[in-house]
PDB file of C-alpha atoms in Angstrom:
ATOM      1  CA  MET A   1       0.000   0.000   0.000  1.00  0.00           C
ATOM      2  CA  ASN A   2       1.319   3.444  -0.950  1.00  0.00           C
ATOM      3  CA  LYS A   3       1.919   5.508   2.215  1.00  0.00           C
ATOM      4  CA  GLU A   4       2.253   8.694   0.122  1.00  0.00           C
ATOM      5  CA  PRO A   5      -0.908   8.829  -1.981  1.00  0.00           C
ATOM      6  CA  TYR A   6       0.071  12.121  -3.631  1.00  0.00           C
ATOM      7  CA  LYS A   7       3.286  10.858  -5.221  1.00  0.00           C
ATOM      8  CA  THR A   8       1.858   9.984  -8.651  1.00  0.00           C
ATOM      9  CA  ASN A   9       0.023  11.873 -11.356  1.00  0.00           C
ATOM     10  CA  ASN A  10      -1.534  13.942  -8.604  1.00  0.00           C
ATOM     11  CA  ASP A  11       1.880  15.503  -7.874  1.00  0.00           C
ATOM     12  CA  ARG A  12       2.238  16.492 -11.509  1.00  0.00           C
ATOM     13  CA  ASP A  13      -1.288  17.880 -11.454  1.00  0.00           C
ATOM     14  CA  LYS A  14      -0.428  20.008  -8.405  1.00  0.00           C
ATOM     15  CA  LYS A  15       2.763  21.197 -10.066  1.00  0.00           C
ATOM     16  CA  TYR A  16       0.927  22.199 -13.246  1.00  0.00           C
ATOM     17  CA  SER A  17      -1.828  23.884 -11.254  1.00  0.00           C
ATOM     18  CA  VAL A  18       0.709  26.031  -9.408  1.00  0.00           C
ATOM     19  CA  LEU A  19       2.581  26.820 -12.641  1.00  0.00           C
ATOM     20  CA  LEU A  20      -0.684  27.871 -14.291  1.00  0.00           C
ATOM     21  CA  TRP A  21      -1.529  30.077 -11.363  1.00  0.00           C
ATOM     22  CA  HIS A  22       1.904  31.750 -11.519  1.00  0.00           C
ATOM     23  CA  ARG A  23       1.593  32.295 -15.265  1.00  0.00           C
ATOM     24  CA  ILE A  24      -1.901  33.776 -14.999  1.00  0.00           C
ATOM     25  CA  VAL A  25      -0.836  36.099 -12.173  1.00  0.00           C
ATOM     26  CA  ARG A  26       2.240  37.213 -14.113  1.00  0.00           C
ATOM     27  CA  MET A  27       0.213  37.915 -17.249  1.00  0.00           C
ATOM     28  CA  TYR A  28      -2.399  39.789 -15.225  1.00  0.00           C
ATOM     29  CA  LYS A  29       0.246  41.927 -13.514  1.00  0.00           C
ATOM     30  CA  ASN A  30       2.045  42.741 -16.769  1.00  0.00           C
ATOM     31  CA  ASN A  31      -1.162  43.533 -18.614  1.00  0.00           C
ATOM     32  CA  THR A  32      -2.500  45.657 -15.749  1.00  0.00           C
ATOM     33  CA  LYS A  33       0.791  47.536 -15.469  1.00  0.00           C
ATOM     34  CA  GLU A  34       0.748  48.428 -19.165  1.00  0.00           C
ATOM     35  CA  THR A  35      -2.961  49.264 -19.083  1.00  0.00           C
ATOM     36  CA  ASN A  36      -2.380  51.553 -16.092  1.00  0.00           C
ATOM     37  CA  HIS A  37       0.468  53.243 -17.945  1.00  0.00           C
ATOM     38  CA  LEU A  38      -1.839  53.943 -20.867  1.00  0.00           C
ATOM     39  CA  LEU A  39      -4.666  55.186 -18.613  1.00  0.00           C
ATOM     40  CA  ASN A  40      -2.323  57.325 -16.492  1.00  0.00           C
ATOM     41  CA  LYS A  41      -1.476  59.338 -19.600  1.00  0.00           C
ATOM     42  CA  LEU A  42      -5.139  60.353 -19.560  1.00  0.00           C
ATOM     43  CA  ASN A  43      -5.157  60.951 -15.786  1.00  0.00           C
ATOM     44  CA  LEU A  44      -7.256  57.876 -15.032  1.00  0.00           C
ATOM     45  CA  SER A  45      -6.679  54.812 -12.919  1.00  0.00           C
ATOM     46  CA  ASN A  46      -7.702  51.319 -13.953  1.00  0.00           C
ATOM     47  CA  ALA A  47     -10.416  51.351 -11.273  1.00  0.00           C
ATOM     48  CA  GLN A  48     -11.781  54.662 -12.568  1.00  0.00           C
ATOM     49  CA  PHE A  49     -11.904  53.379 -16.130  1.00  0.00           C
ATOM     50  CA  ASP A  50     -13.599  50.190 -14.949  1.00  0.00           C
ATOM     51  CA  VAL A  51     -16.350  52.308 -13.395  1.00  0.00           C
ATOM     52  CA  ILE A  52     -16.649  54.480 -16.508  1.00  0.00           C
ATOM     53  CA  SER A  53     -16.863  51.472 -18.809  1.00  0.00           C
ATOM     54  CA  ARG A  54     -19.505  49.736 -16.664  1.00  0.00           C
ATOM     55  CA  ILE A  55     -21.617  52.880 -16.690  1.00  0.00           C
ATOM     56  CA  ALA A  56     -21.097  53.353 -20.452  1.00  0.00           C
ATOM     57  CA  GLU A  57     -22.270  49.788 -21.115  1.00  0.00           C
ATOM     58  CA  SER A  58     -25.493  50.336 -19.156  1.00  0.00           C
ATOM     59  CA  LYS A  59     -26.034  54.081 -19.792  1.00  0.00           C
ATOM     60  CA  LYS A  60     -27.409  54.519 -16.257  1.00  0.00           C
ATOM     61  CA  LEU A  61     -26.898  52.440 -13.114  1.00  0.00           C
ATOM     62  CA  SER A  62     -27.793  52.658  -9.475  1.00  0.00           C
ATOM     63  CA  GLN A  63     -24.826  52.704  -7.132  1.00  0.00           C
ATOM     64  CA  GLN A  64     -25.876  49.236  -5.930  1.00  0.00           C
ATOM     65  CA  GLU A  65     -26.005  47.838  -9.489  1.00  0.00           C
ATOM     66  CA  LEU A  66     -22.594  49.328 -10.225  1.00  0.00           C
ATOM     67  CA  ALA A  67     -21.134  47.812  -7.061  1.00  0.00           C
ATOM     68  CA  GLU A  68     -22.521  44.399  -8.041  1.00  0.00           C
ATOM     69  CA  LYS A  69     -20.986  44.651 -11.512  1.00  0.00           C
ATOM     70  CA  LEU A  70     -17.634  45.582  -9.949  1.00  0.00           C
ATOM     71  CA  LEU A  71     -17.957  42.825  -7.308  1.00  0.00           C
ATOM     72  CA  VAL A  72     -17.572  45.286  -4.418  1.00  0.00           C
ATOM     73  CA  THR A  73     -19.849  46.948  -1.880  1.00  0.00           C
ATOM     74  CA  LYS A  74     -21.558  50.300  -2.363  1.00  0.00           C
ATOM     75  CA  GLY A  75     -19.319  51.774   0.306  1.00  0.00           C
ATOM     76  CA  ASN A  76     -16.170  50.636  -1.501  1.00  0.00           C
ATOM     77  CA  ILE A  77     -16.919  52.775  -4.545  1.00  0.00           C
ATOM     78  CA  THR A  78     -18.097  55.938  -2.811  1.00  0.00           C
ATOM     79  CA  GLN A  79     -14.704  57.713  -2.955  1.00  0.00           C
ATOM     80  CA  LEU A  80     -14.135  56.558  -6.504  1.00  0.00           C
ATOM     81  CA  LEU A  81     -17.487  57.998  -7.572  1.00  0.00           C
ATOM     82  CA  GLN A  82     -16.808  61.266  -5.746  1.00  0.00           C
ATOM     83  CA  LYS A  83     -13.500  61.630  -7.600  1.00  0.00           C
ATOM     84  CA  LEU A  84     -15.112  60.909 -10.972  1.00  0.00           C
ATOM     85  CA  GLU A  85     -17.848  63.406 -10.181  1.00  0.00           C
ATOM     86  CA  GLN A  86     -15.231  66.051  -9.299  1.00  0.00           C
ATOM     87  CA  MET A  87     -13.555  65.293 -12.623  1.00  0.00           C
ATOM     88  CA  LYS A  88     -16.951  65.940 -14.264  1.00  0.00           C
ATOM     89  CA  LEU A  89     -16.957  62.490 -15.870  1.00  0.00           C
ATOM     90  CA  ILE A  90     -20.067  61.175 -14.125  1.00  0.00           C
ATOM     91  CA  LYS A  91     -23.224  62.680 -12.712  1.00  0.00           C
ATOM     92  CA  LYS A  92     -25.506  61.443  -9.964  1.00  0.00           C
ATOM     93  CA  GLU A  93     -29.240  61.684  -9.907  1.00  0.00           C
ATOM     94  CA  LYS A  94     -31.089  60.818  -6.742  1.00  0.00           C
ATOM     95  CA  VAL A  95     -34.515  59.286  -7.186  1.00  0.00           C
ATOM     96  CA  TRP A  96     -36.081  58.823  -3.800  1.00  0.00           C
ATOM     97  CA  LYS A  97     -33.466  56.739  -1.907  1.00  0.00           C
ATOM     98  CA  THR A  98     -31.525  55.528  -4.941  1.00  0.00           C
ATOM     99  CA  ASN A  99     -28.490  57.209  -6.485  1.00  0.00           C
ATOM    100  CA  TYR A 100     -28.369  56.717 -10.250  1.00  0.00           C
ATOM    101  CA  ILE A 101     -25.092  57.297 -12.019  1.00  0.00           C
ATOM    102  CA  SER A 102     -24.514  58.125 -15.669  1.00  0.00           C
ATOM    103  CA  LEU A 103     -21.708  59.571 -17.753  1.00  0.00           C
ATOM    104  CA  THR A 104     -21.518  63.255 -18.510  1.00  0.00           C
ATOM    105  CA  ASP A 105     -20.770  64.337 -22.078  1.00  0.00           C
ATOM    106  CA  GLU A 106     -17.104  64.639 -21.029  1.00  0.00           C
ATOM    107  CA  GLY A 107     -17.239  61.117 -19.601  1.00  0.00           C
ATOM    108  CA  LYS A 108     -18.721  59.756 -22.831  1.00  0.00           C
ATOM    109  CA  GLU A 109     -16.046  61.514 -24.903  1.00  0.00           C
ATOM    110  CA  LEU A 110     -13.273  60.141 -22.705  1.00  0.00           C
ATOM    111  CA  TYR A 111     -14.733  56.628 -22.884  1.00  0.00           C
ATOM    112  CA  ASP A 112     -14.964  56.884 -26.682  1.00  0.00           C
ATOM    113  CA  GLU A 113     -11.344  58.088 -26.812  1.00  0.00           C
ATOM    114  CA  ILE A 114      -9.895  55.431 -24.511  1.00  0.00           C
ATOM    115  CA  THR A 115     -11.788  52.351 -25.662  1.00  0.00           C
ATOM    116  CA  PRO A 116     -10.103  52.025 -29.077  1.00  0.00           C
ATOM    117  CA  LEU A 117      -6.679  52.591 -27.473  1.00  0.00           C
ATOM    118  CA  LEU A 118      -7.288  49.779 -24.996  1.00  0.00           C
ATOM    119  CA  ARG A 119      -8.661  47.476 -27.691  1.00  0.00           C
ATOM    120  CA  ASP A 120      -5.543  48.079 -29.793  1.00  0.00           C
ATOM    121  CA  PHE A 121      -3.328  47.468 -26.775  1.00  0.00           C
ATOM    122  CA  GLN A 122      -5.075  44.156 -26.000  1.00  0.00           C
ATOM    123  CA  LEU A 123      -4.960  43.146 -29.663  1.00  0.00           C
ATOM    124  CA  ASN A 124      -1.216  43.732 -29.621  1.00  0.00           C
ATOM    125  CA  TYR A 125      -0.761  42.074 -26.212  1.00  0.00           C
ATOM    126  CA  PHE A 126      -2.314  38.838 -27.465  1.00  0.00           C
ATOM    127  CA  SER A 127      -0.968  39.090 -31.021  1.00  0.00           C
ATOM    128  CA  LYS A 128       1.173  35.958 -30.669  1.00  0.00           C
ATOM    129  CA  LEU A 129      -1.989  33.876 -30.412  1.00  0.00           C
ATOM    130  CA  THR A 130      -4.079  32.930 -33.404  1.00  0.00           C
ATOM    131  CA  GLN A 131      -7.796  33.576 -33.314  1.00  0.00           C
ATOM    132  CA  GLU A 132      -8.379  29.874 -32.687  1.00  0.00           C
ATOM    133  CA  GLU A 133      -5.884  29.867 -29.807  1.00  0.00           C
ATOM    134  CA  LYS A 134      -7.632  32.887 -28.289  1.00  0.00           C
ATOM    135  CA  LYS A 135     -10.943  31.022 -28.479  1.00  0.00           C
ATOM    136  CA  GLN A 136      -9.357  27.965 -26.847  1.00  0.00           C
ATOM    137  CA  LEU A 137      -7.809  30.058 -24.089  1.00  0.00           C
ATOM    138  CA  LEU A 138     -11.128  31.783 -23.392  1.00  0.00           C
ATOM    139  CA  TYR A 139     -12.867  28.411 -23.286  1.00  0.00           C
ATOM    140  CA  LEU A 140     -10.292  26.956 -20.891  1.00  0.00           C
ATOM    141  CA  LEU A 141     -10.299  29.986 -18.601  1.00  0.00           C
ATOM    142  CA  ARG A 142     -14.103  29.913 -18.417  1.00  0.00           C
ATOM    143  CA  LYS A 143     -14.008  26.186 -17.735  1.00  0.00           C
ATOM    144  CA  ALA A 144     -11.460  26.653 -14.933  1.00  0.00           C
ATOM    145  CA  GLU A 145     -13.359  29.556 -13.376  1.00  0.00           C
ATOM    146  CA  VAL A 146     -15.038  28.492 -10.188  1.00  0.00           C
TER     147      VAL A 146
END
């Protein structure tokens, strides 16, 4: 009887799982660093652009809906929203007890300016992969997502 049950294919599986995790983290860090560099040129953080893009996709969101899309609490985005409001990129409209958030014209213009730049950056970042490989990677990442 094997006293060390994890000394077979399971060890290799663990090794590959850890290597995958390291690779994904490294890619995420590198991509985020370059994305931040691009956004910083326009005086935006990645978090600020994430908020702007979520609002742009929906046109108008409550603060609660936005928080759910960002996977945070309403309280976590309060400062972020205040900063974007000061920058005149978003506007709030209170309807009874609910704060609704939408982009200002300046916010829409900035979103329209940044989006193609980020798309081009991501296209370049993943340019070593064929379209089929990108589809496979997306499939595998979705499959692995818990």
